[in-house]
Amino acid sequence: MSAHDATTPTRAVPTSTTALASQNARPTPTIAEEVWGILRTCYDPEIPVDIVELGLVYDVRVKEREDGSTGVEVDMTLTAPACSMSEIIRLDVEHKVNGLERVSDVTVNIVFEPPWTPEKMTEAAKLQLGMF
């Protein structure tokens, strides 16, 4: 064995497709990441921007229980307290989050403190809505 061989780090080469797949696999997202991702598919039917980009989602809490079940609680608001779509949006969020494989149950809280303002929107949402 030469001196070069002794100091050169070696890298194990995977010998099976399983080993290759595990080296290229992305880490499993957390339940919270999955919830935030699914919330990006929820829309106020009157606005063509998802509720996360609109700044309507204030908090997502994941509760892993001793019995192995996982509860999720979402605090969100609406663009206006008298929003006629409030129940439709709430049910959409509840249905989609409950549909995640690792979620046992979900509670969606509609809150109005702090009140929503357009400043809570992302720059992308403002651009999409022509607010510049």
mmCIF file with all atom_site columns, C-alpha atoms in Angstrom:
data_model
loop_
_atom_site.group_PDB
_atom_site.id
_atom_site.type_symbol
_atom_site.label_atom_id
_atom_site.label_alt_id
_atom_site.label_comp_id
_atom_site.label_asym_id
_atom_site.label_entity_id
_atom_site.label_seq_id
_atom_site.pdbx_PDB_ins_code
_atom_site.Cartn_x
_atom_site.Cartn_y
_atom_site.Cartn_z
_atom_site.occupancy
_atom_site.B_iso_or_equiv
_atom_site.pdbx_formal_charge
_atom_site.auth_seq_id
_atom_site.auth_comp_id
_atom_site.auth_asym_id
_atom_site.auth_atom_id
_atom_site.pdbx_PDB_model_num
ATOM 1   C CA . MET A 1 1   ? 0.000   0.000  0.000  1.00 0.00 ? 1   MET A CA 1
ATOM 2   C CA . SER A 1 2   ? 1.485   3.359  -0.989 1.00 0.00 ? 2   SER A CA 1
ATOM 3   C CA . ALA A 1 3   ? 1.585   6.485  1.205  1.00 0.00 ? 3   ALA A CA 1
ATOM 4   C CA . HIS A 1 4   ? -0.986  8.039  -1.127 1.00 0.00 ? 4   HIS A CA 1
ATOM 5   C CA . ASP A 1 5   ? -3.409  5.194  -0.498 1.00 0.00 ? 5   ASP A CA 1
ATOM 6   C CA . ALA A 1 6   ? -3.098  5.569  3.268  1.00 0.00 ? 6   ALA A CA 1
ATOM 7   C CA . THR A 1 7   ? -4.073  9.256  3.292  1.00 0.00 ? 7   THR A CA 1
ATOM 8   C CA . THR A 1 8   ? -6.709  9.293  0.567  1.00 0.00 ? 8   THR A CA 1
ATOM 9   C CA . PRO A 1 9   ? -10.192 8.929  2.006  1.00 0.00 ? 9   PRO A CA 1
ATOM 10  C CA . THR A 1 10  ? -12.248 6.262  0.390  1.00 0.00 ? 10  THR A CA 1
ATOM 11  C CA . ARG A 1 11  ? -15.923 6.384  -0.327 1.00 0.00 ? 11  ARG A CA 1
ATOM 12  C CA . ALA A 1 12  ? -17.998 3.267  -0.167 1.00 0.00 ? 12  ALA A CA 1
ATOM 13  C CA . VAL A 1 13  ? -19.687 2.525  -3.450 1.00 0.00 ? 13  VAL A CA 1
ATOM 14  C CA . PRO A 1 14  ? -23.244 1.244  -3.053 1.00 0.00 ? 14  PRO A CA 1
ATOM 15  C CA . THR A 1 15  ? -23.590 -2.295 -4.264 1.00 0.00 ? 15  THR A CA 1
ATOM 16  C CA . SER A 1 16  ? -27.357 -2.501 -4.461 1.00 0.00 ? 16  SER A CA 1
ATOM 17  C CA . THR A 1 17  ? -30.185 -0.380 -5.825 1.00 0.00 ? 17  THR A CA 1
ATOM 18  C CA . THR A 1 18  ? -31.548 -0.107 -2.270 1.00 0.00 ? 18  THR A CA 1
ATOM 19  C CA . ALA A 1 19  ? -28.298 1.413  -1.079 1.00 0.00 ? 19  ALA A CA 1
ATOM 20  C CA . LEU A 1 20  ? -28.287 3.787  -4.048 1.00 0.00 ? 20  LEU A CA 1
ATOM 21  C CA . ALA A 1 21  ? -31.862 4.823  -3.358 1.00 0.00 ? 21  ALA A CA 1
ATOM 22  C CA . SER A 1 22  ? -31.135 5.483  0.307  1.00 0.00 ? 22  SER A CA 1
ATOM 23  C CA . GLN A 1 23  ? -28.169 7.705  -0.595 1.00 0.00 ? 23  GLN A CA 1
ATOM 24  C CA . ASN A 1 24  ? -30.336 9.735  -2.985 1.00 0.00 ? 24  ASN A CA 1
ATOM 25  C CA . ALA A 1 25  ? -33.471 9.787  -0.825 1.00 0.00 ? 25  ALA A CA 1
ATOM 26  C CA . ARG A 1 26  ? -34.704 13.034 0.600  1.00 0.00 ? 26  ARG A CA 1
ATOM 27  C CA . PRO A 1 27  ? -35.359 13.152 4.312  1.00 0.00 ? 27  PRO A CA 1
ATOM 28  C CA . THR A 1 28  ? -38.949 12.474 5.322  1.00 0.00 ? 28  THR A CA 1
ATOM 29  C CA . PRO A 1 29  ? -40.696 15.801 5.917  1.00 0.00 ? 29  PRO A CA 1
ATOM 30  C CA . THR A 1 30  ? -41.954 16.498 9.401  1.00 0.00 ? 30  THR A CA 1
ATOM 31  C CA . ILE A 1 31  ? -45.692 16.433 9.981  1.00 0.00 ? 31  ILE A CA 1
ATOM 32  C CA . ALA A 1 32  ? -45.606 20.223 10.373 1.00 0.00 ? 32  ALA A CA 1
ATOM 33  C CA . GLU A 1 33  ? -43.887 20.546 6.973  1.00 0.00 ? 33  GLU A CA 1
ATOM 34  C CA . GLU A 1 34  ? -46.537 18.305 5.429  1.00 0.00 ? 34  GLU A CA 1
ATOM 35  C CA . VAL A 1 35  ? -49.301 20.422 6.976  1.00 0.00 ? 35  VAL A CA 1
ATOM 36  C CA . TRP A 1 36  ? -47.787 23.689 5.735  1.00 0.00 ? 36  TRP A CA 1
ATOM 37  C CA . GLY A 1 37  ? -47.421 22.104 2.296  1.00 0.00 ? 37  GLY A CA 1
ATOM 38  C CA . ILE A 1 38  ? -51.054 20.993 2.131  1.00 0.00 ? 38  ILE A CA 1
ATOM 39  C CA . LEU A 1 39  ? -52.206 24.409 3.372  1.00 0.00 ? 39  LEU A CA 1
ATOM 40  C CA . ARG A 1 40  ? -50.620 25.851 0.224  1.00 0.00 ? 40  ARG A CA 1
ATOM 41  C CA . THR A 1 41  ? -53.326 24.003 -1.733 1.00 0.00 ? 41  THR A CA 1
ATOM 42  C CA . CYS A 1 42  ? -56.152 25.786 0.109  1.00 0.00 ? 42  CYS A CA 1
ATOM 43  C CA . TYR A 1 43  ? -57.636 28.926 -1.406 1.00 0.00 ? 43  TYR A CA 1
ATOM 44  C CA . ASP A 1 44  ? -60.208 31.538 -0.593 1.00 0.00 ? 44  ASP A CA 1
ATOM 45  C CA . PRO A 1 45  ? -62.568 30.907 -3.546 1.00 0.00 ? 45  PRO A CA 1
ATOM 46  C CA . GLU A 1 46  ? -62.713 34.662 -4.175 1.00 0.00 ? 46  GLU A CA 1
ATOM 47  C CA . ILE A 1 47  ? -58.921 35.187 -4.281 1.00 0.00 ? 47  ILE A CA 1
ATOM 48  C CA . PRO A 1 48  ? -56.532 33.281 -6.606 1.00 0.00 ? 48  PRO A CA 1
ATOM 49  C CA . VAL A 1 49  ? -53.745 33.041 -3.996 1.00 0.00 ? 49  VAL A CA 1
ATOM 50  C CA . ASP A 1 50  ? -53.318 30.268 -1.416 1.00 0.00 ? 50  ASP A CA 1
ATOM 51  C CA . ILE A 1 51  ? -54.068 30.976 2.235  1.00 0.00 ? 51  ILE A CA 1
ATOM 52  C CA . VAL A 1 52  ? -50.405 30.687 3.291  1.00 0.00 ? 52  VAL A CA 1
ATOM 53  C CA . GLU A 1 53  ? -49.256 33.293 0.753  1.00 0.00 ? 53  GLU A CA 1
ATOM 54  C CA . LEU A 1 54  ? -52.182 35.501 1.796  1.00 0.00 ? 54  LEU A CA 1
ATOM 55  C CA . GLY A 1 55  ? -50.876 35.404 5.366  1.00 0.00 ? 55  GLY A CA 1
ATOM 56  C CA . LEU A 1 56  ? -54.079 33.870 6.715  1.00 0.00 ? 56  LEU A CA 1
ATOM 57  C CA . VAL A 1 57  ? -52.367 30.999 8.578  1.00 0.00 ? 57  VAL A CA 1
ATOM 58  C CA . TYR A 1 58  ? -50.980 32.184 11.898 1.00 0.00 ? 58  TYR A CA 1
ATOM 59  C CA . ASP A 1 59  ? -49.861 28.947 13.533 1.00 0.00 ? 59  ASP A CA 1
ATOM 60  C CA . VAL A 1 60  ? -49.687 25.173 13.104 1.00 0.00 ? 60  VAL A CA 1
ATOM 61  C CA . ARG A 1 61  ? -49.234 23.002 16.175 1.00 0.00 ? 61  ARG A CA 1
ATOM 62  C CA . VAL A 1 62  ? -48.597 19.265 16.007 1.00 0.00 ? 62  VAL A CA 1
ATOM 63  C CA . LYS A 1 63  ? -49.404 17.151 19.060 1.00 0.00 ? 63  LYS A CA 1
ATOM 64  C CA . GLU A 1 64  ? -47.953 13.657 19.071 1.00 0.00 ? 64  GLU A CA 1
ATOM 65  C CA . ARG A 1 65  ? -49.802 11.710 21.726 1.00 0.00 ? 65  ARG A CA 1
ATOM 66  C CA . GLU A 1 66  ? -48.731 8.761  23.859 1.00 0.00 ? 66  GLU A CA 1
ATOM 67  C CA . ASP A 1 67  ? -51.228 6.490  22.066 1.00 0.00 ? 67  ASP A CA 1
ATOM 68  C CA . GLY A 1 68  ? -49.389 7.129  18.769 1.00 0.00 ? 68  GLY A CA 1
ATOM 69  C CA . SER A 1 69  ? -52.024 9.402  17.276 1.00 0.00 ? 69  SER A CA 1
ATOM 70  C CA . THR A 1 70  ? -51.161 12.840 15.996 1.00 0.00 ? 70  THR A CA 1
ATOM 71  C CA . GLY A 1 71  ? -53.389 15.861 16.315 1.00 0.00 ? 71  GLY A CA 1
ATOM 72  C CA . VAL A 1 72  ? -52.944 19.095 14.433 1.00 0.00 ? 72  VAL A CA 1
ATOM 73  C CA . GLU A 1 73  ? -54.281 22.484 15.410 1.00 0.00 ? 73  GLU A CA 1
ATOM 74  C CA . VAL A 1 74  ? -54.328 25.313 12.881 1.00 0.00 ? 74  VAL A CA 1
ATOM 75  C CA . ASP A 1 75  ? -54.916 28.935 13.843 1.00 0.00 ? 75  ASP A CA 1
ATOM 76  C CA . MET A 1 76  ? -55.955 31.012 10.880 1.00 0.00 ? 76  MET A CA 1
ATOM 77  C CA . THR A 1 77  ? -57.841 34.150 10.083 1.00 0.00 ? 77  THR A CA 1
ATOM 78  C CA . LEU A 1 78  ? -59.863 35.550 7.216  1.00 0.00 ? 78  LEU A CA 1
ATOM 79  C CA . THR A 1 79  ? -59.428 38.667 5.139  1.00 0.00 ? 79  THR A CA 1
ATOM 80  C CA . ALA A 1 80  ? -62.557 40.061 6.833  1.00 0.00 ? 80  ALA A CA 1
ATOM 81  C CA . PRO A 1 81  ? -64.581 38.930 9.876  1.00 0.00 ? 81  PRO A CA 1
ATOM 82  C CA . ALA A 1 82  ? -67.752 38.780 7.769  1.00 0.00 ? 82  ALA A CA 1
ATOM 83  C CA . CYS A 1 83  ? -66.124 36.719 5.003  1.00 0.00 ? 83  CYS A CA 1
ATOM 84  C CA . SER A 1 84  ? -68.895 34.769 3.292  1.00 0.00 ? 84  SER A CA 1
ATOM 85  C CA . MET A 1 85  ? -66.461 31.955 2.447  1.00 0.00 ? 85  MET A CA 1
ATOM 86  C CA . SER A 1 86  ? -65.307 31.330 6.034  1.00 0.00 ? 86  SER A CA 1
ATOM 87  C CA . GLU A 1 87  ? -66.983 27.936 6.454  1.00 0.00 ? 87  GLU A CA 1
ATOM 88  C CA . ILE A 1 88  ? -65.884 26.758 2.990  1.00 0.00 ? 88  ILE A CA 1
ATOM 89  C CA . ILE A 1 89  ? -62.265 27.706 3.709  1.00 0.00 ? 89  ILE A CA 1
ATOM 90  C CA . ARG A 1 90  ? -62.320 26.168 7.206  1.00 0.00 ? 90  ARG A CA 1
ATOM 91  C CA . LEU A 1 91  ? -63.783 22.899 5.910  1.00 0.00 ? 91  LEU A CA 1
ATOM 92  C CA . ASP A 1 92  ? -61.250 22.772 3.054  1.00 0.00 ? 92  ASP A CA 1
ATOM 93  C CA . VAL A 1 93  ? -58.373 23.169 5.521  1.00 0.00 ? 93  VAL A CA 1
ATOM 94  C CA . GLU A 1 94  ? -59.858 20.588 7.874  1.00 0.00 ? 94  GLU A CA 1
ATOM 95  C CA . HIS A 1 95  ? -60.483 18.066 5.082  1.00 0.00 ? 95  HIS A CA 1
ATOM 96  C CA . LYS A 1 96  ? -57.045 18.406 3.486  1.00 0.00 ? 96  LYS A CA 1
ATOM 97  C CA . VAL A 1 97  ? -55.054 18.299 6.734  1.00 0.00 ? 97  VAL A CA 1
ATOM 98  C CA . ASN A 1 98  ? -57.127 15.356 7.988  1.00 0.00 ? 98  ASN A CA 1
ATOM 99  C CA . GLY A 1 99  ? -56.308 13.587 4.721  1.00 0.00 ? 99  GLY A CA 1
ATOM 100 C CA . LEU A 1 100 ? -52.599 13.492 5.523  1.00 0.00 ? 100 LEU A CA 1
ATOM 101 C CA . GLU A 1 101 ? -51.555 9.941  6.335  1.00 0.00 ? 101 GLU A CA 1
ATOM 102 C CA . ARG A 1 102 ? -49.807 10.769 9.610  1.00 0.00 ? 102 ARG A CA 1
ATOM 103 C CA . VAL A 1 103 ? -52.565 13.031 10.980 1.00 0.00 ? 103 VAL A CA 1
ATOM 104 C CA . SER A 1 104 ? -55.263 11.514 13.228 1.00 0.00 ? 104 SER A CA 1
ATOM 105 C CA . ASP A 1 105 ? -57.379 14.616 13.774 1.00 0.00 ? 105 ASP A CA 1
ATOM 106 C CA . VAL A 1 106 ? -57.363 18.337 13.119 1.00 0.00 ? 106 VAL A CA 1
ATOM 107 C CA . THR A 1 107 ? -58.865 21.411 14.736 1.00 0.00 ? 107 THR A CA 1
ATOM 108 C CA . VAL A 1 108 ? -59.113 24.620 12.722 1.00 0.00 ? 108 VAL A CA 1
ATOM 109 C CA . ASN A 1 109 ? -59.489 27.760 14.815 1.00 0.00 ? 109 ASN A CA 1
ATOM 110 C CA . ILE A 1 110 ? -60.668 30.911 13.051 1.00 0.00 ? 110 ILE A CA 1
ATOM 111 C CA . VAL A 1 111 ? -59.153 33.818 14.985 1.00 0.00 ? 111 VAL A CA 1
ATOM 112 C CA . PHE A 1 112 ? -59.266 37.558 14.477 1.00 0.00 ? 112 PHE A CA 1
ATOM 113 C CA . GLU A 1 113 ? -56.431 38.618 16.767 1.00 0.00 ? 113 GLU A CA 1
ATOM 114 C CA . PRO A 1 114 ? -54.233 39.920 15.419 1.00 0.00 ? 114 PRO A CA 1
ATOM 115 C CA . PRO A 1 115 ? -56.444 41.244 12.641 1.00 0.00 ? 115 PRO A CA 1
ATOM 116 C CA . TRP A 1 116 ? -55.401 40.415 9.099  1.00 0.00 ? 116 TRP A CA 1
ATOM 117 C CA . THR A 1 117 ? -53.970 43.229 7.003  1.00 0.00 ? 117 THR A CA 1
ATOM 118 C CA . PRO A 1 118 ? -52.514 43.194 3.478  1.00 0.00 ? 118 PRO A CA 1
ATOM 119 C CA . GLU A 1 119 ? -49.049 43.576 5.032  1.00 0.00 ? 119 GLU A CA 1
ATOM 120 C CA . LYS A 1 120 ? -49.295 39.922 6.101  1.00 0.00 ? 120 LYS A CA 1
ATOM 121 C CA . MET A 1 121 ? -49.242 38.817 2.446  1.00 0.00 ? 121 MET A CA 1
ATOM 122 C CA . THR A 1 122 ? -46.019 37.612 0.873  1.00 0.00 ? 122 THR A CA 1
ATOM 123 C CA . GLU A 1 123 ? -44.413 39.706 -1.840 1.00 0.00 ? 123 GLU A CA 1
ATOM 124 C CA . ALA A 1 124 ? -45.370 36.994 -4.342 1.00 0.00 ? 124 ALA A CA 1
ATOM 125 C CA . ALA A 1 125 ? -49.041 37.243 -3.356 1.00 0.00 ? 125 ALA A CA 1
ATOM 126 C CA . LYS A 1 126 ? -48.989 41.025 -3.652 1.00 0.00 ? 126 LYS A CA 1
ATOM 127 C CA . LEU A 1 127 ? -47.390 40.750 -7.072 1.00 0.00 ? 127 LEU A CA 1
ATOM 128 C CA . GLN A 1 128 ? -49.925 38.141 -8.200 1.00 0.00 ? 128 GLN A CA 1
ATOM 129 C CA . LEU A 1 129 ? -52.779 40.390 -7.080 1.00 0.00 ? 129 LEU A CA 1
ATOM 130 C CA . GLY A 1 130 ? -51.258 43.479 -8.713 1.00 0.00 ? 130 GLY A CA 1
ATOM 131 C CA . MET A 1 131 ? -50.726 45.307 -5.442 1.00 0.00 ? 131 MET A CA 1
ATOM 132 C CA . PHE A 1 132 ? -47.471 47.027 -6.489 1.00 0.00 ? 132 PHE A CA 1
#
